[in-house]
Short mmCIF file of C-alpha atoms and ligand atoms in Angstrom, two decimals:
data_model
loop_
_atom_site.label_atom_id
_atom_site.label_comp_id
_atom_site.label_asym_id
_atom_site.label_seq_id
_atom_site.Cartn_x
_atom_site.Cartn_y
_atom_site.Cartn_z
CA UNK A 279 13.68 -42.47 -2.80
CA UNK A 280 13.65 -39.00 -2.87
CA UNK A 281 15.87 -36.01 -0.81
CA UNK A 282 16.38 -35.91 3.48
CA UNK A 283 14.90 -32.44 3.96
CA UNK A 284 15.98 -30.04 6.79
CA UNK A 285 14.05 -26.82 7.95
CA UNK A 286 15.68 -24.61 10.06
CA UNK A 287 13.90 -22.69 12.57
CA UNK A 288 10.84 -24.87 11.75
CA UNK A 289 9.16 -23.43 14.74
CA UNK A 290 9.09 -19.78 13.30
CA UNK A 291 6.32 -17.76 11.21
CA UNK A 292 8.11 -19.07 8.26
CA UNK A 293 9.26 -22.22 9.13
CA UNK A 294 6.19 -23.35 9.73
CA UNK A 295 4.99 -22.58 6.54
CA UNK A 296 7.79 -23.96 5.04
CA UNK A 297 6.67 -27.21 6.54
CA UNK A 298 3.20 -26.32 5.25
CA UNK A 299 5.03 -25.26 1.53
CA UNK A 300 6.86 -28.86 1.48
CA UNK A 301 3.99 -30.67 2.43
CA UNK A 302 2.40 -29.26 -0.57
CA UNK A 303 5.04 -30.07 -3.29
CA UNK A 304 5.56 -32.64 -6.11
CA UNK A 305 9.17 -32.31 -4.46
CA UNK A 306 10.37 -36.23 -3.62
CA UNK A 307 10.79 -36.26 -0.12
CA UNK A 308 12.08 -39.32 1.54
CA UNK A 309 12.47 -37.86 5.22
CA UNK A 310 12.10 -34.16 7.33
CA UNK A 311 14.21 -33.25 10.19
CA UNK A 312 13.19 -29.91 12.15
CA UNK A 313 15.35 -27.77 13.63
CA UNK A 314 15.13 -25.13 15.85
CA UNK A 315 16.84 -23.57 19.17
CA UNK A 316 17.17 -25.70 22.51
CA UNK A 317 14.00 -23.97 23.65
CA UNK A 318 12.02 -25.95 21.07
CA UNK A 319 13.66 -29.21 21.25
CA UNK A 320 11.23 -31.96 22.05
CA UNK A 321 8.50 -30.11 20.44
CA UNK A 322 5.88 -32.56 18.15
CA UNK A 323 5.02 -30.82 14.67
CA UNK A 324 3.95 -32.82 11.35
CA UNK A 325 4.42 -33.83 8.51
CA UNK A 326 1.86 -34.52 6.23
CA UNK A 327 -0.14 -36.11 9.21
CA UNK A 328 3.28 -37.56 10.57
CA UNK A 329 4.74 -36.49 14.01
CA UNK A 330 8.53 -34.84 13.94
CA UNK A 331 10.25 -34.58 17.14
CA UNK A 332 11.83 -31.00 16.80
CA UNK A 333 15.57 -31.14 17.68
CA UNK A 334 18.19 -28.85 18.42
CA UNK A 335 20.53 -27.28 15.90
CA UNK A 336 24.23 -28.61 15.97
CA UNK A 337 26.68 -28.67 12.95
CA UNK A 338 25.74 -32.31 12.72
CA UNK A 339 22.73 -32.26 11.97
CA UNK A 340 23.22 -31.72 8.58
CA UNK A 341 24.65 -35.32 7.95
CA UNK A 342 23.09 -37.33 5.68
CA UNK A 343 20.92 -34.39 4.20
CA UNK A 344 20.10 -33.09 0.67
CA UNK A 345 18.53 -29.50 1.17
CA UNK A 346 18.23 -27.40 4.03
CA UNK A 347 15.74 -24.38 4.03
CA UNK A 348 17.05 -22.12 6.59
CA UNK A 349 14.92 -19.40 8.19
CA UNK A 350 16.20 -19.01 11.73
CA UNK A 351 18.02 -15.39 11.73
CA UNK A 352 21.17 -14.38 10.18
CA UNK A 353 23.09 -15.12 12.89
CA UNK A 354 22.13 -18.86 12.47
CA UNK A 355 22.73 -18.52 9.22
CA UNK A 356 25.94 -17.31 8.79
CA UNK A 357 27.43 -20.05 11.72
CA UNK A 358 25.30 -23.18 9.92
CA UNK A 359 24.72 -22.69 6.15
CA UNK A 360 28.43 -23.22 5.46
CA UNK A 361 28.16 -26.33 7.95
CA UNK A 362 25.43 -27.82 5.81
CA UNK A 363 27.33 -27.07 3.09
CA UNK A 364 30.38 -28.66 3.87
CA UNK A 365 28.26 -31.77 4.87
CA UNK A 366 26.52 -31.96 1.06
CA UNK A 367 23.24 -30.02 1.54
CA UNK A 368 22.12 -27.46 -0.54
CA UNK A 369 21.39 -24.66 1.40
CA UNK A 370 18.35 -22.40 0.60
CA UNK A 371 18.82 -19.35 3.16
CA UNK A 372 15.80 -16.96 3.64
CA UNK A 373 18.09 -14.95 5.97
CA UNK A 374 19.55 -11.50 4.35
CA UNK A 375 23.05 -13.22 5.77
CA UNK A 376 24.21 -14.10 2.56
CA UNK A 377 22.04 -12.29 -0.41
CA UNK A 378 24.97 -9.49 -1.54
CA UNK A 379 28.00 -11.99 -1.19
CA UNK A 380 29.06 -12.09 -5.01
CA UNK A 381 28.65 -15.86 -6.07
CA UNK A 382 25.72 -16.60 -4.34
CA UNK A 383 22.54 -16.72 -6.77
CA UNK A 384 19.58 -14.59 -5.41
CA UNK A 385 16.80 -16.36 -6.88
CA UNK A 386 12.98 -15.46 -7.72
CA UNK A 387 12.38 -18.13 -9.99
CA UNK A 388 9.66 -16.17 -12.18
CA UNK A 389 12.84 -13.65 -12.74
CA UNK A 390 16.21 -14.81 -12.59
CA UNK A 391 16.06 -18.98 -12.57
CA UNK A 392 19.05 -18.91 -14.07
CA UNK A 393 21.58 -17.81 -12.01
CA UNK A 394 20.93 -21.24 -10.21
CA UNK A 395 22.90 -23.00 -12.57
CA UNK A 396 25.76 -21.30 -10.69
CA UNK A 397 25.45 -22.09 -7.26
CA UNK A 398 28.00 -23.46 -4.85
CA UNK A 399 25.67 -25.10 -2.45
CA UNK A 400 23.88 -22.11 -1.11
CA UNK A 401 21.21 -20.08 -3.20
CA UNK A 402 19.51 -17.07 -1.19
CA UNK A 403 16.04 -16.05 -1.03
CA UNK A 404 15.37 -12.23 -1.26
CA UNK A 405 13.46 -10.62 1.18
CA UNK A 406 9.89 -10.36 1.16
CA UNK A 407 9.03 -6.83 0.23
CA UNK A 408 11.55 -7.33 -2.55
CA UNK A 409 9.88 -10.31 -4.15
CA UNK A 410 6.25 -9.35 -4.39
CA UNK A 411 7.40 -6.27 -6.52
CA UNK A 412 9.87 -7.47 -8.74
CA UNK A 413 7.59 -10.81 -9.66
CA UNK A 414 5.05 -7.63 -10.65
CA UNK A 415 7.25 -5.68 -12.22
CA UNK A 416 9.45 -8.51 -14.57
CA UNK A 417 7.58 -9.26 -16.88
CA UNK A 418 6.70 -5.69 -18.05
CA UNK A 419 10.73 -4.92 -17.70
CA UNK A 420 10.78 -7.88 -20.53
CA UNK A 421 8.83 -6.21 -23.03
CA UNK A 422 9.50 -2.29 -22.13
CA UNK A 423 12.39 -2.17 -20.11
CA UNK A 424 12.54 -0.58 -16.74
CA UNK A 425 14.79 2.49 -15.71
CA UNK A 426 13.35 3.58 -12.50
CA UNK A 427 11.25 2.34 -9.03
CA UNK A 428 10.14 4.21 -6.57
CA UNK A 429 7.89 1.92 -4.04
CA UNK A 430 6.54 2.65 -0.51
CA UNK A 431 5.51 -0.15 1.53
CA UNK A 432 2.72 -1.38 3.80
CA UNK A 433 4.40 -4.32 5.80
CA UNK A 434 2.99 -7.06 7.93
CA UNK A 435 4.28 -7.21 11.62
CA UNK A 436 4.65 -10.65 11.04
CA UNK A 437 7.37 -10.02 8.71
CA UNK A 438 9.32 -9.47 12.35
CA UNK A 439 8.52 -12.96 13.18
CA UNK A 440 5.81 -14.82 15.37
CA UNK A 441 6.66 -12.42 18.78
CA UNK A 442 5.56 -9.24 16.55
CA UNK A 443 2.17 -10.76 15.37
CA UNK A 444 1.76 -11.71 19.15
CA UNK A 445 2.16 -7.97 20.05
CA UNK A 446 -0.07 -6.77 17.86
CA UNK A 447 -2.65 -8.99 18.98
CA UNK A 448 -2.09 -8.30 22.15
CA UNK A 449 -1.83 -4.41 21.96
CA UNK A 450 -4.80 -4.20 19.82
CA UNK A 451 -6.55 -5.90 22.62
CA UNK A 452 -5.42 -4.03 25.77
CA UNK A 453 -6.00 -0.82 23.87
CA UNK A 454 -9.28 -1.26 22.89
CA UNK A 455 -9.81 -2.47 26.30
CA UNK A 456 -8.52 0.61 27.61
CA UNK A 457 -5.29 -0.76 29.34
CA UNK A 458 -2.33 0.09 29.08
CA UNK A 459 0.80 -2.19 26.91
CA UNK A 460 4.74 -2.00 26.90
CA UNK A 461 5.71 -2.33 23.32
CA UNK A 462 8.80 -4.83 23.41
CA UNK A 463 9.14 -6.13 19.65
CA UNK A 464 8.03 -3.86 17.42
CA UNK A 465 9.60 -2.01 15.43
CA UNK A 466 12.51 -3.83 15.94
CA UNK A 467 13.32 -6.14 18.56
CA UNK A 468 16.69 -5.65 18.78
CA UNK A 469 16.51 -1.82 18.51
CA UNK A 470 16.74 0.85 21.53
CA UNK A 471 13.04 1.99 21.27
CA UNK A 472 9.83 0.30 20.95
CA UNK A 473 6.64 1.98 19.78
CA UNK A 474 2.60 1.10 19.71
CA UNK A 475 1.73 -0.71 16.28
CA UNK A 476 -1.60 -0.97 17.00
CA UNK A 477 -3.61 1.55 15.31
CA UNK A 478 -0.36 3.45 14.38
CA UNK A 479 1.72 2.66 11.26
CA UNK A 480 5.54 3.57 12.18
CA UNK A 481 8.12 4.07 8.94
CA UNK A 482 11.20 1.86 10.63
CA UNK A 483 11.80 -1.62 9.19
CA UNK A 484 15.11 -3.01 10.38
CA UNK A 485 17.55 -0.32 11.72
CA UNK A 486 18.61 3.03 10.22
CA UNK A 487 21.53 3.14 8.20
CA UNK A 488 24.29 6.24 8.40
CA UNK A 489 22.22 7.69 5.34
CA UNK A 490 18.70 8.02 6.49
CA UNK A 491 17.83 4.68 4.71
CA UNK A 492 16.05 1.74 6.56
CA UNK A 493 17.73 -1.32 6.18
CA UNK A 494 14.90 -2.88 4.70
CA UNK A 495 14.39 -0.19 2.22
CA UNK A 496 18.38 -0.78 1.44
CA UNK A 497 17.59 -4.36 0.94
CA UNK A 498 14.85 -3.32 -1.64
CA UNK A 499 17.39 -1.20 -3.21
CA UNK A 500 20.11 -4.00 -3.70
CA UNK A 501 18.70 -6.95 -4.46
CA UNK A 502 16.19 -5.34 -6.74
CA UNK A 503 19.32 -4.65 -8.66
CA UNK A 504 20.86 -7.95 -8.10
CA UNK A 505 17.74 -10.11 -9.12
CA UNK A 506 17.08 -7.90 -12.32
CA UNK A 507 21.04 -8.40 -13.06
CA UNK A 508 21.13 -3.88 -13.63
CA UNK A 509 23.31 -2.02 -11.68
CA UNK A 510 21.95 1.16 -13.45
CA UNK A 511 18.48 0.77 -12.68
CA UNK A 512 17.52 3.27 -10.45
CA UNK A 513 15.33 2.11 -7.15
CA UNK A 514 14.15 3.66 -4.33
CA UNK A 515 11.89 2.83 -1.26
CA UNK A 516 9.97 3.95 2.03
CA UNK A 517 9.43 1.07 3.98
CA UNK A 518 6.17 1.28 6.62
CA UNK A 519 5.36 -1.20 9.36
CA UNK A 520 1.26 -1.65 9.63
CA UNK A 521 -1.29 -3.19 11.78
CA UNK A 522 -1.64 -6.12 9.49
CA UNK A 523 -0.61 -9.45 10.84
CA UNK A 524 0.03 -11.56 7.19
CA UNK A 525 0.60 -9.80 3.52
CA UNK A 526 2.77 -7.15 2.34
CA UNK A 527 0.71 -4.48 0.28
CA UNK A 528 3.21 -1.68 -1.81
CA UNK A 529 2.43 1.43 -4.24
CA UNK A 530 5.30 1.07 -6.90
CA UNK A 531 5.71 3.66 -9.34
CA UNK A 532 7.72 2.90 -12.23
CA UNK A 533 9.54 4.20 -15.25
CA UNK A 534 9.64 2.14 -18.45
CA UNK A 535 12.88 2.39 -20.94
CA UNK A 536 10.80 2.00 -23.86
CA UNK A 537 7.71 4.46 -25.25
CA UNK A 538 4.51 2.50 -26.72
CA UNK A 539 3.00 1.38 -23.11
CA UNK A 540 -0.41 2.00 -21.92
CA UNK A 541 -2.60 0.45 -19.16
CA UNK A 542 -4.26 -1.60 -21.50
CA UNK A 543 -1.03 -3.52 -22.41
CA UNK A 544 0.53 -3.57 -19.07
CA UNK A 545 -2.56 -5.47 -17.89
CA UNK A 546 -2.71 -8.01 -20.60
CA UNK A 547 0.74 -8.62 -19.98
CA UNK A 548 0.42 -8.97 -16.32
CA UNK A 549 -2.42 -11.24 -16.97
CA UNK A 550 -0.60 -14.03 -18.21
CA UNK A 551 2.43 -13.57 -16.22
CA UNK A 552 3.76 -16.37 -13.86
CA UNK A 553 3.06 -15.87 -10.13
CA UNK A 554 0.86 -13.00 -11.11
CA UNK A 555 -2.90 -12.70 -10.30
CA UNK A 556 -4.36 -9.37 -11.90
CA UNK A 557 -7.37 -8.03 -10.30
CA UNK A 558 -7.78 -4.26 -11.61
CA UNK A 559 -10.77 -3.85 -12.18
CA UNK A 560 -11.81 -0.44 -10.48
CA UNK A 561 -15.30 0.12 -11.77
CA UNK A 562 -16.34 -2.91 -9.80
CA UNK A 563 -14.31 -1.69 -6.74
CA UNK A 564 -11.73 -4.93 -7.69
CA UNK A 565 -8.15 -4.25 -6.47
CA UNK A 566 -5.37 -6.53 -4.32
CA UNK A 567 -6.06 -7.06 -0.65
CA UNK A 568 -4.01 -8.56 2.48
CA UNK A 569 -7.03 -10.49 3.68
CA UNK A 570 -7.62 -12.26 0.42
CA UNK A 571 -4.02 -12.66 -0.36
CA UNK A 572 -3.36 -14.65 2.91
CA UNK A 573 -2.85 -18.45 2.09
CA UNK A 574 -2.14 -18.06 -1.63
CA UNK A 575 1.29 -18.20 -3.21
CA UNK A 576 0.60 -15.33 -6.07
CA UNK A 577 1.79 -11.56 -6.29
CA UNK A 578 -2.02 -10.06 -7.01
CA UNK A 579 -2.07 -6.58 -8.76
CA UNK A 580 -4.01 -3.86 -9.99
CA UNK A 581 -4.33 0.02 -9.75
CA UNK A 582 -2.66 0.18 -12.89
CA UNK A 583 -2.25 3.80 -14.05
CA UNK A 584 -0.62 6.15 -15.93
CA UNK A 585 1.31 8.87 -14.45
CA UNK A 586 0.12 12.23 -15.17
CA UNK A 587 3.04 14.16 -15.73
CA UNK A 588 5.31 11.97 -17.19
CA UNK A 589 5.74 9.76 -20.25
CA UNK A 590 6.13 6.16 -19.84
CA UNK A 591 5.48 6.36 -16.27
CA UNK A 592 3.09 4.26 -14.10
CA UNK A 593 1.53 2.97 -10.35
CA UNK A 594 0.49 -0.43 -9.66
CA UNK A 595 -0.31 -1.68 -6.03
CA UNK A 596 0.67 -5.40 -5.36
CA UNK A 597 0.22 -7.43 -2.20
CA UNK A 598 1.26 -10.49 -1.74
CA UNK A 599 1.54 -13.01 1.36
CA UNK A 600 4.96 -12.29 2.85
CA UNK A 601 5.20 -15.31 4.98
CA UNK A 602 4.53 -17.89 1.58
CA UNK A 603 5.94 -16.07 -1.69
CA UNK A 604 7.85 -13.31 0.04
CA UNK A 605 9.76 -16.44 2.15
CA UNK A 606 8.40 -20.05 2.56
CA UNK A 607 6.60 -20.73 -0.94
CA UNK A 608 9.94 -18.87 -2.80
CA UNK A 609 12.59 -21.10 -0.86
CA UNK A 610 10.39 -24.47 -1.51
CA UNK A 611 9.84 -23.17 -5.11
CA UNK A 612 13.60 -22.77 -5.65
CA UNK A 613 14.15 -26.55 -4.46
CA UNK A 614 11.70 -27.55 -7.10
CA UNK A 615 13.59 -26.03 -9.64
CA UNK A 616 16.65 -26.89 -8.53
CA UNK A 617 15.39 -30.56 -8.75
CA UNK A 618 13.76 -30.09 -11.85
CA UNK A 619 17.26 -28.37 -13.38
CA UNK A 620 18.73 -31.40 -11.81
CA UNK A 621 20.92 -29.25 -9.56
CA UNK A 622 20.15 -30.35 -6.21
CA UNK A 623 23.69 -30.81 -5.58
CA UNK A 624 26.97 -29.53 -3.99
CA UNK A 625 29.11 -28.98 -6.84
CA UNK A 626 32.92 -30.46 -6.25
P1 A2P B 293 12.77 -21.46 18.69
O1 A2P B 293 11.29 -21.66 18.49
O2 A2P B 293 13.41 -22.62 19.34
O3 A2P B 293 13.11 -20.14 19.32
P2 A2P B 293 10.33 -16.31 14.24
O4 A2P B 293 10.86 -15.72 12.96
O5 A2P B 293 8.88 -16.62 14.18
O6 A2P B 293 10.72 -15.50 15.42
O7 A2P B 293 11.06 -17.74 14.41
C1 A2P B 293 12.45 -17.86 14.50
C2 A2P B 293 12.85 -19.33 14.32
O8 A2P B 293 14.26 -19.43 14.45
C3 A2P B 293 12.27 -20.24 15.38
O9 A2P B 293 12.03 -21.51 14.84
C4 A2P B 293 13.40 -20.31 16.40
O10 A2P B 293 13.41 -21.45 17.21
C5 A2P B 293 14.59 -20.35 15.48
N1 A2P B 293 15.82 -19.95 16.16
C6 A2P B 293 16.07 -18.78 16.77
N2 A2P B 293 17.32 -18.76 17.31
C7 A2P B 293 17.86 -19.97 17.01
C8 A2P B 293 19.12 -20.59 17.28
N3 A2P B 293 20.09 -19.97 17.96
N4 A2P B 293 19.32 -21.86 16.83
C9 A2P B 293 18.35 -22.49 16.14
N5 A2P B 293 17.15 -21.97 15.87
C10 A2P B 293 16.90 -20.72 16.28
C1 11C B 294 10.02 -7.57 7.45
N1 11C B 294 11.05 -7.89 5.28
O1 11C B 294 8.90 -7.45 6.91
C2 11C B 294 11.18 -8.11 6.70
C3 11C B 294 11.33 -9.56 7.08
O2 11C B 294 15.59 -9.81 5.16
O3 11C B 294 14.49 -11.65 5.23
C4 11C B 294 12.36 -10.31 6.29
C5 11C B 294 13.75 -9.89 6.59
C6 11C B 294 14.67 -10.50 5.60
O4 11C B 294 10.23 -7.29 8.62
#
């Protein structure tokens, strides 16, 4: 009893937490498969103490299963979610391959649950950066409103996958060993150039668009607006790369719609708010951190101040870990709640 589970590119940063995300959930699971590239086939991972043989993706390897959690590239995406779909899994696709197409939900269940009721087999997961700051800034959008984000970023290489946190290990190494290292994956793998990360943040996340943007910091821009359902809000971003292997850190600064806020109430309501650890305490020098945010499914914030200049303005500073709520932990939470919405299913 219970759902056949597949997890694409379960040899990845996020796949493997994914593994590590199911094997922590109420979810019923009745069997995993693990799929990766031909490179990986053969490969023994577990399963809660289990060995799974890792096999190699085909469009058939989706018979017989309930819920795929992809995480392989877009490319993989794009050629196997619909092949999943078309053999009655729900797809949950961590890829950006999907996430604009109009129709397909882009879920961050402490937001925007809802629009899971109308899937059509395949709900997308947002990207990292995005979720940490919109889990932060909901529920103070519920009670105030929100007209305007402006956020820079402080990304984890591994964000670019298992070959980036490599490279950073690596470079860090030879550099403090006083040798010399080839950048080959950072800050983009796929790009023309490749530049030191090690000691050396560099603002290029994904490739530049014809405007100046990143993509990344487009992706911030879009779904922000997609998850929080407003077209009008107004969101911008500066996406940095830094020598951090695991957890995304961000300064947001924020507009509320409504007047009556102060730091006081934006804290209490952050307090209770779900997915949301608050840890502003600056007297006793208590504020978010990558190292402690490692491991742990929650958005953690503090710095909570008012802006200066302007009225109804504010900064907060949230870091969460990107590998587990930003991607693994967000896909595994959306197939609970499918489940529990008793929606785990392709609809005719
Ligand atoms: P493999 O280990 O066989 O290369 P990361 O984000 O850490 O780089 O991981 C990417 C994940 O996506 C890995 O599990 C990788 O498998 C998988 N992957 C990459 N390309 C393909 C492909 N063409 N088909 C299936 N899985 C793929
Ligand atoms: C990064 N945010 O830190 C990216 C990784 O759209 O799912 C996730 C890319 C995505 O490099």
């Amino acid at each position: 009893d219970g759902y056949n589970v597949a997890v694409v590119g379960a040899t990845g940063a996020v796949g493997t937490r994914m593994i590590q995300m199911l094997e922590e959930s109420k979810l019923p699971i009745a069997s995993v498969k693990y799929l990766a590239s031909k490179r990986s086939a053969g490969k023994v991972l577990k399963f809660k103490g289990a060995d799974v043989v890792v096999e190699e993706l085909v469009p058939d390897s989706f018979n017989n299963i309930n819920l795929a959690l992809f995480s392989a590239g877009g490319g993989v995406s794009k050629k196997f979610a619909p092949e999943a779909v078309k053999r009655g899994a729900v797809v949950v696709d961590n890829t950006s391959a999907f996430r604009m197409e109009e129709g397909v939900p882009l879920v961050v269940p402490e937001v925007n649950e809802d629009a899971l009721y109308k899937h059509k087999g395949l709900i997308a997961n947002p990207n990292c950066s995005t979720i940490q700051m919109v889990v932060a800034l909901e529920p103070l959008r519920e009670v105030y409103g929100l007209k305007k984000v402006i956020v820079t970023t402080m990304q984890a290489v591994s964000g670019a996958g298992n070959r980036a946190i490599q490279e950073l290990h690596d470079e860090t190494q030879a550099i403090l060993n006083g040798e010399e290292y080839e950048p080959q994956v950072l800050p983009v793998s796929g790009d023309k150039k490749h530049y030191q990360i090690a000691f050396n943040p560099l603002a290029q996340i994904d490739v530049f668009e014809d405007d100046g943007y990143s993509h990344e910091e487009w992706k911030m821009i879009h779904e922000t607006k997609k998850i929080m359902a407003d077209q009008d809000l107004q969101v911008t971003a500066t996406c940095v790369r830094v020598p951090v292997a695991v957890a995304h850190s961000e300064a947001v600064w924020f507009e509320l719609e409504k007047d009556g806020a102060d730091v006081a109430k934006l804290q209490s309501i952050l307090k209770t708010a779900p997915g949301v650890v608050l840890q502003d305490d600056p007297k006793n020098q208590i504020y978010p951190q990558a190292v402690n945010a490692e491991g742990k499914k929650d958005t953690f914030v503090g710095r909570i101040r008012a802006d200066k200049e302007q009225a109804n303005s504010f900064h907060l500073y949230c870091v969460s870990d990107n590998l587990l709520k930003g991607a693994a932990w967000n896909s595994v939470q959306i197939a609970e709640r499918l489940h529990a919405l008793n929606l785990m299913r392709v609809p005719d």
